[in-house]
XYZ file of C-alpha atoms in Angstrom:
111
model
C 106.717 101.932 17.645
C 110.387 102.910 17.779
C 111.636 99.831 15.924
C 109.268 100.449 13.015
C 110.392 104.089 12.868
C 114.048 103.020 12.813
C 113.428 100.726 9.851
C 111.364 103.435 8.148
C 114.312 105.810 8.528
C 116.618 103.251 6.930
C 114.156 102.367 4.153
C 114.432 105.737 2.412
C 116.783 105.442 -0.592
C 118.719 108.637 0.156
C 119.088 107.915 3.866
C 120.182 104.343 3.180
C 122.731 105.633 0.647
C 124.088 108.033 3.275
C 124.377 105.221 5.822
C 126.181 102.970 3.338
C 128.607 105.788 2.447
C 129.400 106.363 6.106
C 129.893 102.656 6.766
C 132.298 102.451 3.824
C 134.117 105.776 4.267
C 133.923 106.577 7.974
C 133.523 110.257 8.852
C 132.410 112.578 6.065
C 131.334 116.220 5.950
C 127.925 117.111 4.548
C 129.536 118.664 1.464
C 131.334 115.424 0.596
C 128.247 113.276 1.158
C 126.282 115.642 -1.071
C 128.934 115.490 -3.811
C 129.226 111.690 -3.653
C 125.447 111.212 -3.878
C 124.906 113.937 -6.474
C 122.218 115.512 -4.286
C 121.821 119.026 -2.909
C 123.452 119.851 0.388
C 120.125 120.972 1.848
C 118.490 117.620 0.965
C 121.399 115.666 2.440
C 121.318 117.812 5.594
C 117.592 117.154 5.929
C 118.136 113.378 5.732
C 121.118 113.541 8.095
C 118.908 115.320 10.618
C 116.462 112.402 10.515
C 119.265 109.855 10.847
C 120.760 111.803 13.760
C 117.378 112.020 15.516
C 116.956 108.254 15.096
C 120.405 107.575 16.586
C 121.814 106.154 13.347
C 124.506 108.796 12.822
C 126.399 111.175 15.060
C 127.904 114.542 14.231
C 131.185 116.136 15.226
C 131.806 119.842 14.680
C 135.262 120.834 13.456
C 135.460 124.543 12.880
C 132.787 125.477 10.378
C 132.296 121.888 9.161
C 130.124 119.078 10.530
C 131.453 115.557 10.110
C 129.015 112.662 10.228
C 129.682 109.038 11.055
C 127.726 105.946 12.065
C 126.718 106.304 15.719
C 127.717 102.851 16.941
C 128.933 99.403 16.014
C 125.390 98.134 16.681
C 124.001 100.315 13.889
C 126.781 99.275 11.509
C 126.174 95.644 12.476
C 122.432 95.872 11.798
C 123.046 97.323 8.349
C 125.820 94.850 7.494
C 123.617 91.951 8.627
C 120.757 93.315 6.497
C 123.104 93.548 3.495
C 124.134 89.931 3.989
C 120.528 88.803 4.349
C 119.395 90.787 1.292
C 122.201 89.290 -0.796
C 121.292 85.772 0.312
C 117.552 86.179 -0.251
C 117.486 88.860 -2.969
C 115.379 86.853 -5.432
C 112.759 86.050 -2.811
C 112.712 89.606 -1.467
C 112.305 91.131 -4.920
C 109.601 88.591 -5.813
C 107.558 89.214 -2.641
C 104.010 89.923 -3.848
C 103.056 91.702 -0.635
C 105.978 94.144 -0.828
C 105.450 94.710 -4.542
C 101.756 95.423 -3.969
C 102.507 97.848 -1.134
C 105.164 99.545 -3.249
C 102.793 99.949 -6.194
C 100.177 101.466 -3.901
C 102.693 104.037 -2.634
C 103.966 104.688 -6.171
C 107.521 103.678 -5.313
C 109.583 101.204 -7.309
C 111.881 98.987 -5.191
C 113.667 97.200 -8.003
């Protein structure tokens, strides 16, 4: 299902961090995203490829550099709405037994 895949793409910590950076800073080159996240350029490029394939970000070539930005206002709106919802319901979300159980099974810590 495409919707599930979109949310899976956004659920990865590195990809979500990239999306939040782009929402807050606009267009950024891979090198700057990498520096700001403290992650390797190859890892960031890998995650940007996923986000581009999912239609979350777009890329613009300028000379030898690639600048990434959020693909549309709809994507930015979805993320901003999710931020608002998470802030409003953070205690309930973090206390969700089902999510915590699923996270423990996968070996990932969401808190």
